[in-house]
Coordinates of C-alpha atoms in Angstrom, one line a residue:
Chain E
M1 CA 91.2 165.3 118.1
A2 CA 94.4 164.1 119.4
A3 CA 92.4 161.7 121.9
L4 CA 90.2 160.5 119.1
L5 CA 93.4 159.8 116.8
D6 CA 95.0 158.0 120.0
D7 CA 92.1 155.8 120.3
A8 CA 92.0 155.1 116.6
L9 CA 95.5 154.2 116.4
R10 CA 95.5 152.0 119.3
D11 CA 92.6 150.1 117.8
V12 CA 94.5 149.7 114.5
I13 CA 97.4 148.1 116.4
D14 CA 95.0 145.9 118.6
R15 CA 93.6 144.5 115.2
L16 CA 96.8 144.1 113.2
D17 CA 97.7 140.7 112.0
V18 CA 101.2 141.4 113.5
G19 CA 101.8 140.4 117.2
V20 CA 102.6 143.7 119.2
F21 CA 103.2 144.0 123.0
V22 CA 105.1 146.3 125.2
L23 CA 107.4 145.3 127.9
N24 CA 109.0 147.8 130.8
R25 CA 112.7 147.0 132.1
D26 CA 111.5 144.3 134.5
L27 CA 109.8 142.3 131.7
E28 CA 106.6 143.1 132.8
V29 CA 104.0 143.3 130.0
L30 CA 102.2 146.8 129.6
F31 CA 100.6 146.0 126.4
W32 CA 99.5 142.8 124.6
N33 CA 97.4 143.3 121.3
N34 CA 94.8 140.8 120.0
S35 CA 97.0 139.1 117.7
M36 CA 99.0 138.2 120.8
A37 CA 96.1 137.0 122.5
A38 CA 94.8 135.1 119.7
N39 CA 98.0 133.3 119.2
S40 CA 98.9 132.6 122.8
G41 CA 95.7 131.9 124.0
K42 CA 96.2 134.5 126.7
P43 CA 93.8 137.3 127.0
V44 CA 95.0 140.8 127.8
S45 CA 93.5 140.6 131.5
E46 CA 95.9 137.5 132.2
V47 CA 98.8 139.2 130.9
V48 CA 99.1 142.8 131.4
G49 CA 100.9 143.5 134.7
Q50 CA 102.5 140.1 134.7
K51 CA 106.3 139.2 133.8
L52 CA 106.9 137.7 130.5
P53 CA 109.1 134.9 131.5
E54 CA 106.5 133.7 134.3
L55 CA 103.8 133.7 131.6
F56 CA 105.9 131.9 129.3
P57 CA 108.1 129.6 131.3
E58 CA 109.3 127.9 127.9
L59 CA 110.9 131.5 126.7
P60 CA 114.8 131.7 126.9
E61 CA 114.8 134.0 129.8
R62 CA 118.4 134.7 130.0
W63 CA 118.6 135.7 126.4
L64 CA 115.5 137.7 126.3
R65 CA 116.6 139.5 129.4
K66 CA 119.9 140.3 127.6
K67 CA 118.0 141.4 124.5
V68 CA 115.6 143.6 126.2
D69 CA 118.6 145.2 128.3
S70 CA 120.6 146.0 125.1
V71 CA 117.5 147.8 123.6
F72 CA 117.1 149.8 126.8
I73 CA 120.8 150.7 127.4
L74 CA 122.0 151.3 123.7
N75 CA 118.5 153.0 122.6
N76 CA 118.9 150.8 119.5
R77 CA 116.6 148.6 117.6
S78 CA 117.1 144.9 117.9
F79 CA 115.9 141.9 115.8
T80 CA 115.4 138.3 115.7
A81 CA 115.0 136.4 112.2
W82 CA 113.6 133.0 111.6
E83 CA 116.7 132.0 109.7
Q84 CA 118.6 132.0 113.1
R85 CA 115.7 131.5 115.6
P86 CA 112.8 130.2 114.1
Y87 CA 110.4 131.5 116.8
L88 CA 110.2 133.3 120.0
F89 CA 106.8 132.2 121.2
R90 CA 106.1 128.5 120.3
F91 CA 102.7 129.5 118.5
Q92 CA 100.9 127.2 116.2
H93 CA 100.9 128.5 112.7
N94 CA 97.4 128.9 110.9
R95 CA 98.4 127.3 107.7
P96 CA 95.7 124.8 106.2
V97 CA 98.5 122.9 104.4
T98 CA 101.3 122.3 107.2
G99 CA 104.0 120.6 105.1
G100 CA 105.6 119.1 108.1
V101 CA 106.0 122.5 110.1
E102 CA 104.5 122.5 113.5
H103 CA 105.1 126.1 114.7
M104 CA 104.8 129.6 113.6
Y105 CA 108.1 131.2 112.2
Q106 CA 108.5 134.6 113.6
N107 CA 110.7 137.5 112.9
C108 CA 110.6 140.1 115.8
T109 CA 111.7 143.6 116.2
F110 CA 112.5 145.2 119.6
N111 CA 111.9 148.9 119.4
P112 CA 113.1 151.4 122.2
C113 CA 110.5 154.0 123.0
R114 CA 111.5 157.1 124.8
G115 CA 109.1 159.1 127.2
D116 CA 109.5 162.6 127.7
G117 CA 113.3 162.5 128.5
D118 CA 116.1 160.8 126.8
E119 CA 116.0 157.7 128.4
V120 CA 114.2 154.6 127.1
E121 CA 111.3 153.9 129.1
V122 CA 109.7 150.6 127.4
V123 CA 110.5 148.4 124.6
A124 CA 107.5 147.7 122.0
V125 CA 108.1 144.3 120.4
T126 CA 106.5 143.4 117.2
L127 CA 106.0 139.8 116.2
Q128 CA 105.6 138.9 112.4
D129 CA 104.2 135.5 111.3
V130 CA 106.7 134.3 108.4
T131 CA 105.8 130.8 108.2
D132 CA 104.7 131.0 104.8
L133 CA 108.2 132.5 103.8
A134 CA 110.2 130.1 105.7
M135 CA 107.9 127.3 104.0
A136 CA 108.8 128.7 100.7
H137 CA 112.5 128.8 101.5
R138 CA 112.5 125.5 102.8
A139 CA 110.9 124.0 99.6
L140 CA 113.3 125.9 97.4
A141 CA 116.5 124.6 99.6
I142 CA 115.2 121.1 99.4
T143 CA 114.4 121.4 95.4
N144 CA 117.9 123.0 94.9
D145 CA 119.7 120.3 96.8
R146 CA 117.8 117.7 94.5
L147 CA 118.7 119.7 91.6
E148 CA 122.4 119.9 92.6
Q149 CA 122.4 115.8 93.3
S150 CA 120.8 115.1 90.1
S151 CA 123.3 117.3 88.1
R152 CA 126.2 115.5 89.5
V153 CA 125.0 112.0 89.1
D154 CA 124.7 109.5 86.3
G155 CA 121.0 108.2 86.3
L156 CA 121.9 105.0 85.1
T157 CA 124.6 103.7 87.2
G158 CA 124.2 106.3 90.4
L159 CA 127.8 107.1 90.2
F160 CA 129.0 110.7 89.8
N161 CA 128.9 111.9 86.0
R162 CA 131.5 113.1 84.0
S163 CA 131.2 116.9 84.5
Y164 CA 131.1 116.5 88.1
W165 CA 133.8 114.0 88.5
E166 CA 136.3 116.0 86.4
Q167 CA 135.5 119.1 88.7
C168 CA 136.4 116.5 91.7
L169 CA 139.7 115.7 89.7
V170 CA 140.7 119.0 89.3
G171 CA 140.0 120.1 93.0
E172 CA 142.2 117.2 94.0
S173 CA 145.1 118.1 92.0
K174 CA 145.0 121.6 93.5
R175 CA 144.8 120.2 96.9
S176 CA 147.5 117.7 96.2
K177 CA 149.6 120.5 94.6
R178 CA 149.2 122.5 97.6
S179 CA 149.7 120.1 100.4
G180 CA 152.3 117.7 98.6
S181 CA 150.0 114.7 99.1
E182 CA 149.8 112.1 96.6
F183 CA 146.6 110.4 95.0
A184 CA 145.8 107.9 92.6
L185 CA 143.6 107.7 89.6
I186 CA 142.5 104.5 88.3
M187 CA 140.6 104.3 84.9
F188 CA 138.9 101.1 83.6
D189 CA 136.4 99.6 81.1
L190 CA 134.5 96.6 80.8
D191 CA 136.3 94.1 78.4
H192 CA 134.3 93.2 75.3
F193 CA 131.2 95.1 76.4
K194 CA 130.0 95.8 72.8
A195 CA 129.9 91.8 72.6
I196 CA 127.4 91.9 75.5
N197 CA 125.2 94.6 74.1
D198 CA 125.1 92.7 70.8
H199 CA 124.7 89.2 72.2
Y200 CA 122.3 89.9 75.1
G201 CA 120.7 93.4 73.9
H202 CA 121.1 97.0 75.5
L203 CA 118.7 96.5 78.2
A204 CA 121.2 93.5 79.4
G205 CA 124.2 95.9 78.8
D206 CA 122.6 98.5 80.9
E207 CA 121.9 96.1 83.9
V208 CA 125.7 95.1 83.8
L209 CA 126.5 98.9 84.1
R210 CA 124.1 99.3 86.9
A211 CA 125.5 96.4 88.8
V212 CA 129.1 97.6 88.6
G213 CA 127.9 101.1 89.5
Q214 CA 126.4 99.7 92.8
R215 CA 129.4 97.2 93.4
L216 CA 131.9 99.9 93.1
Q217 CA 129.9 102.1 95.5
Q218 CA 130.2 99.6 98.1
L219 CA 134.0 98.8 97.7
I220 CA 135.5 102.4 97.6
R221 CA 136.4 104.2 100.7
E222 CA 134.1 107.2 101.7
T223 CA 136.6 109.8 100.5
D224 CA 137.3 108.0 97.0
V225 CA 135.4 109.6 94.1
V226 CA 133.8 107.2 91.6
G227 CA 132.5 108.3 88.2
R228 CA 131.1 107.1 85.0
Y229 CA 133.7 108.4 82.4
G230 CA 131.8 107.4 79.4
G231 CA 129.9 104.5 78.1
E232 CA 131.5 101.4 79.6
E233 CA 134.2 103.4 81.2
F234 CA 134.8 104.1 84.7
S235 CA 137.1 106.0 86.8
V236 CA 138.2 106.5 90.5
I237 CA 140.0 109.0 92.4
A238 CA 141.6 107.9 95.5
P239 CA 143.0 110.8 97.7
D240 CA 146.0 110.1 99.9
C241 CA 146.9 106.8 98.1
D242 CA 150.5 105.7 97.1
V243 CA 151.2 103.0 94.4
D244 CA 150.8 100.0 96.8
G245 CA 147.3 101.3 97.9
A246 CA 146.3 102.1 94.5
C247 CA 147.3 98.7 93.1
G248 CA 145.2 96.9 96.0
L249 CA 142.3 98.9 95.1
A250 CA 142.8 98.3 91.3
E251 CA 143.0 94.4 92.1
R252 CA 139.9 94.5 94.4
I253 CA 138.0 96.3 91.8
R254 CA 139.0 93.8 89.1
T255 CA 138.3 90.4 91.4
E256 CA 134.8 92.0 92.5
I257 CA 133.8 93.2 89.0
E258 CA 134.9 89.1 87.9
A259 CA 132.9 88.0 90.5
L260 CA 129.7 89.7 89.5
S261 CA 127.2 87.6 88.1
V262 CA 124.3 89.6 86.4
V263 CA 121.2 87.7 85.8
H264 CA 119.2 88.9 82.6
E265 CA 116.0 87.0 81.7
G266 CA 117.2 84.1 83.6
L267 CA 120.8 83.8 82.0
P268 CA 123.8 85.0 84.2
I269 CA 126.2 87.4 82.7
H270 CA 129.9 87.8 83.5
V271 CA 132.2 90.4 82.8
T272 CA 136.0 91.2 83.3
T273 CA 137.6 94.6 83.5
S274 CA 140.9 96.2 82.5
L275 CA 142.6 98.8 84.5
G276 CA 145.1 101.4 84.2
V277 CA 146.7 103.4 87.3
A278 CA 148.3 106.7 87.7
L279 CA 149.7 108.3 90.6
Y280 CA 149.5 112.2 91.0
A281 CA 152.8 113.6 92.0
A282 CA 154.6 117.0 91.6
E283 CA 156.0 116.2 88.3
V284 CA 152.6 115.6 86.6
E285 CA 151.6 119.0 84.8
S286 CA 147.8 119.0 84.8
H287 CA 144.7 116.9 85.7
E288 CA 144.6 116.2 82.0
A289 CA 148.0 114.7 81.9
L290 CA 147.1 112.6 84.9
I291 CA 144.3 111.1 82.8
G292 CA 146.5 110.5 80.0
H293 CA 148.8 108.6 82.0
A294 CA 146.0 106.4 83.3
D295 CA 144.6 105.9 79.7
E296 CA 147.9 104.7 78.6
A297 CA 148.4 102.2 81.4
L298 CA 144.8 101.0 80.5
Y299 CA 146.0 100.5 76.9
R300 CA 148.8 98.6 77.8
T301 CA 146.5 96.3 80.2
K302 CA 144.3 95.7 77.2
H303 CA 147.0 95.0 75.0
E304 CA 148.5 92.5 77.3
G305 CA 145.7 90.4 77.7
R306 CA 143.0 92.4 79.6
N307 CA 141.2 91.3 83.1
S308 CA 144.1 92.9 84.9
Y309 CA 145.6 96.3 85.8
R310 CA 148.9 98.0 84.9
V311 CA 150.6 101.2 86.4
Y312 CA 151.7 104.0 84.6
R313 CA 155.6 104.4 83.9
S314 CA 156.8 107.6 82.6
G315 CA 159.4 107.6 79.7
Chain U
M1 CA 122.7 124.6 114.9
R2 CA 125.8 125.9 116.0
C3 CA 125.9 127.8 112.6
A4 CA 122.3 129.3 113.5
V5 CA 123.7 130.5 117.0
E6 CA 126.9 131.9 115.5
Q7 CA 125.1 133.8 112.8
E8 CA 122.6 135.2 115.4
L9 CA 125.7 136.4 117.4
L10 CA 127.1 137.9 114.2
L11 CA 123.9 139.8 113.4
E12 CA 123.4 141.0 117.0
T13 CA 126.9 142.4 117.0
S14 CA 126.5 143.8 113.6
N15 CA 123.3 145.5 114.8
V16 CA 124.7 147.0 117.6
L17 CA 127.6 148.3 115.9
N18 CA 125.7 149.8 113.0
G19 CA 123.0 151.1 115.1
A20 CA 125.4 153.0 117.3
C21 CA 127.3 154.3 114.1
L22 CA 124.1 155.2 112.1
T23 CA 122.1 156.9 115.0
G24 CA 125.4 159.0 115.8
I25 CA 125.4 160.2 112.3
A26 CA 121.8 160.6 112.1
D27 CA 121.7 162.7 115.1
Q28 CA 124.3 165.0 114.0
L29 CA 122.5 165.6 110.7
G30 CA 119.1 166.0 112.7
E31 CA 117.8 162.9 110.5
E32 CA 115.5 160.2 111.3
L33 CA 116.9 157.0 109.8
F34 CA 114.7 154.1 108.9
Y35 CA 116.4 150.7 108.8
S36 CA 115.4 147.1 108.0
P37 CA 116.6 144.0 110.0
P38 CA 120.3 143.1 109.3
S39 CA 120.5 140.3 107.2
I40 CA 123.6 138.0 106.2
L41 CA 124.7 138.6 102.5
G42 CA 127.6 136.1 102.7
Q43 CA 130.2 134.4 104.7
G44 CA 133.7 133.2 103.6
E45 CA 133.1 135.1 100.5
R46 CA 135.2 138.0 98.9
I47 CA 133.7 141.4 99.7
A48 CA 134.7 142.3 96.0
K49 CA 132.4 139.3 94.6
M50 CA 129.4 140.3 96.9
L51 CA 129.5 143.8 95.4
E52 CA 129.7 142.9 91.7
R53 CA 128.1 145.4 89.8
D54 CA 125.7 143.4 88.1
N55 CA 124.3 142.8 91.7
L56 CA 123.7 146.3 92.5
Q57 CA 121.3 149.0 91.7
W58 CA 123.8 151.8 91.7
E59 CA 126.8 153.0 89.8
S60 CA 129.0 154.4 92.3
A61 CA 128.8 154.8 95.8
L62 CA 130.7 156.7 98.7
S63 CA 132.3 154.3 100.9
V64 CA 133.5 154.8 104.7
E65 CA 135.5 152.2 106.4
I66 CA 135.5 152.0 110.1
N67 CA 137.7 149.9 111.9
Y68 CA 136.5 148.2 115.2
K69 CA 139.1 146.5 117.6
L70 CA 138.4 145.5 121.5
E71 CA 141.4 145.8 123.8
N72 CA 142.4 142.6 125.1
R73 CA 140.0 140.7 123.1
S74 CA 140.5 139.0 119.9
F75 CA 137.7 140.9 118.2
D76 CA 138.4 142.9 114.9
C77 CA 136.2 144.1 112.4
D78 CA 135.7 146.7 109.7
L79 CA 132.3 148.6 109.3
L80 CA 131.7 149.5 105.6
L81 CA 129.2 152.3 105.0
L82 CA 128.3 152.4 101.3
M83 CA 126.2 155.5 100.3
P84 CA 125.0 155.3 96.5
D85 CA 125.2 158.3 94.3
T86 CA 121.3 158.8 94.5
V87 CA 121.7 159.8 98.3
I88 CA 124.9 161.9 98.1
S89 CA 123.1 164.9 96.9
H90 CA 121.0 164.8 99.7
L91 CA 123.7 164.4 102.4
A92 CA 125.8 167.0 100.4
G93 CA 122.8 169.3 101.1
K94 CA 122.7 168.4 104.9
L95 CA 126.5 169.1 105.0
D96 CA 126.2 172.4 103.7
Q97 CA 123.5 173.4 106.0
M98 CA 125.6 172.2 108.6
L99 CA 128.6 174.2 107.7
E100 CA 126.5 177.5 107.3
D101 CA 125.1 177.0 110.9
L102 CA 128.5 176.9 112.6

């Protein structure tokens, strides 16, 4: 009865759709099931009695020896997961639809097997095909990235939207408070934008906004954060920036936008912009207060003739 | 890539420590343990956040904290064993039995 049961179990293990093989301390293969034979293309007769690293030179031998040794010494199961080590053996996967994946993702378990005594005599390794799971995870990660991206960006201009831009401002204020570094906030809007909409139509207005967004992205530093604050209102956070730097940036934005020529239905449209500059320093209470300062400066620019910039003065 | 190697090392180390500790406890209790592969719940996060009650299936748990340090090496970690209320009675039964056998 026991022999029958042993045979039956061996048969089941042989036919499992999980790779199973058994190694001794010298990494010699003692057992190799059907799944391993089918996936590796190496039948039992070629494998049993041979050393694994010699059969598969592409295996990370040093790592594998350490892994197997630890199981022998500690009598403790050990694992590999596809997230950290995509595969042990470079097998082809059996998916009909590949999704750009060229190999089988694997989770492996190294099980210590004791003989009659206390010593571990062999290590039985199971190898599970987790390609489906890995592909689903990857697809999910890509979707999440895209979602995160689209939840941050204003669809029309490609700039950050207001809510993400505000998050950045809050973050920058905190960072600045901690490190004592200065940063600049520039708020600006397009002069007489309503007239463009009224005169050329809203599509033309949209085209102007898109062109301004594109131009802004080209002229800011990598660390600057530029967002669309509202309809025709934009805002730039410029970290590690003093008054001179901020004025330089404001003037550059002003001249670049003035130089823009947006062609709509064969007609060139020109816009100018009015800017307000505020610096974040220790005495500024909050990020809201800073927005207020930049707004105040912007208001002054408009009041004093537009197509220019002003810096906020306290008091 | 560096990140994956680091994570693998982290899992390997945790597995060795967990395995040694749990096997020791199981041996003393005369129990056979089954455990699943270790996984990373979070990195650089506060443990309290990871153990927020909404994320858990149990109300309360017995917690055992074991500190590991290596002499002359900058290695220091805590092993936190959390035993949910549902298994405590089983554990208590085992402990009673051990005490009786003394």
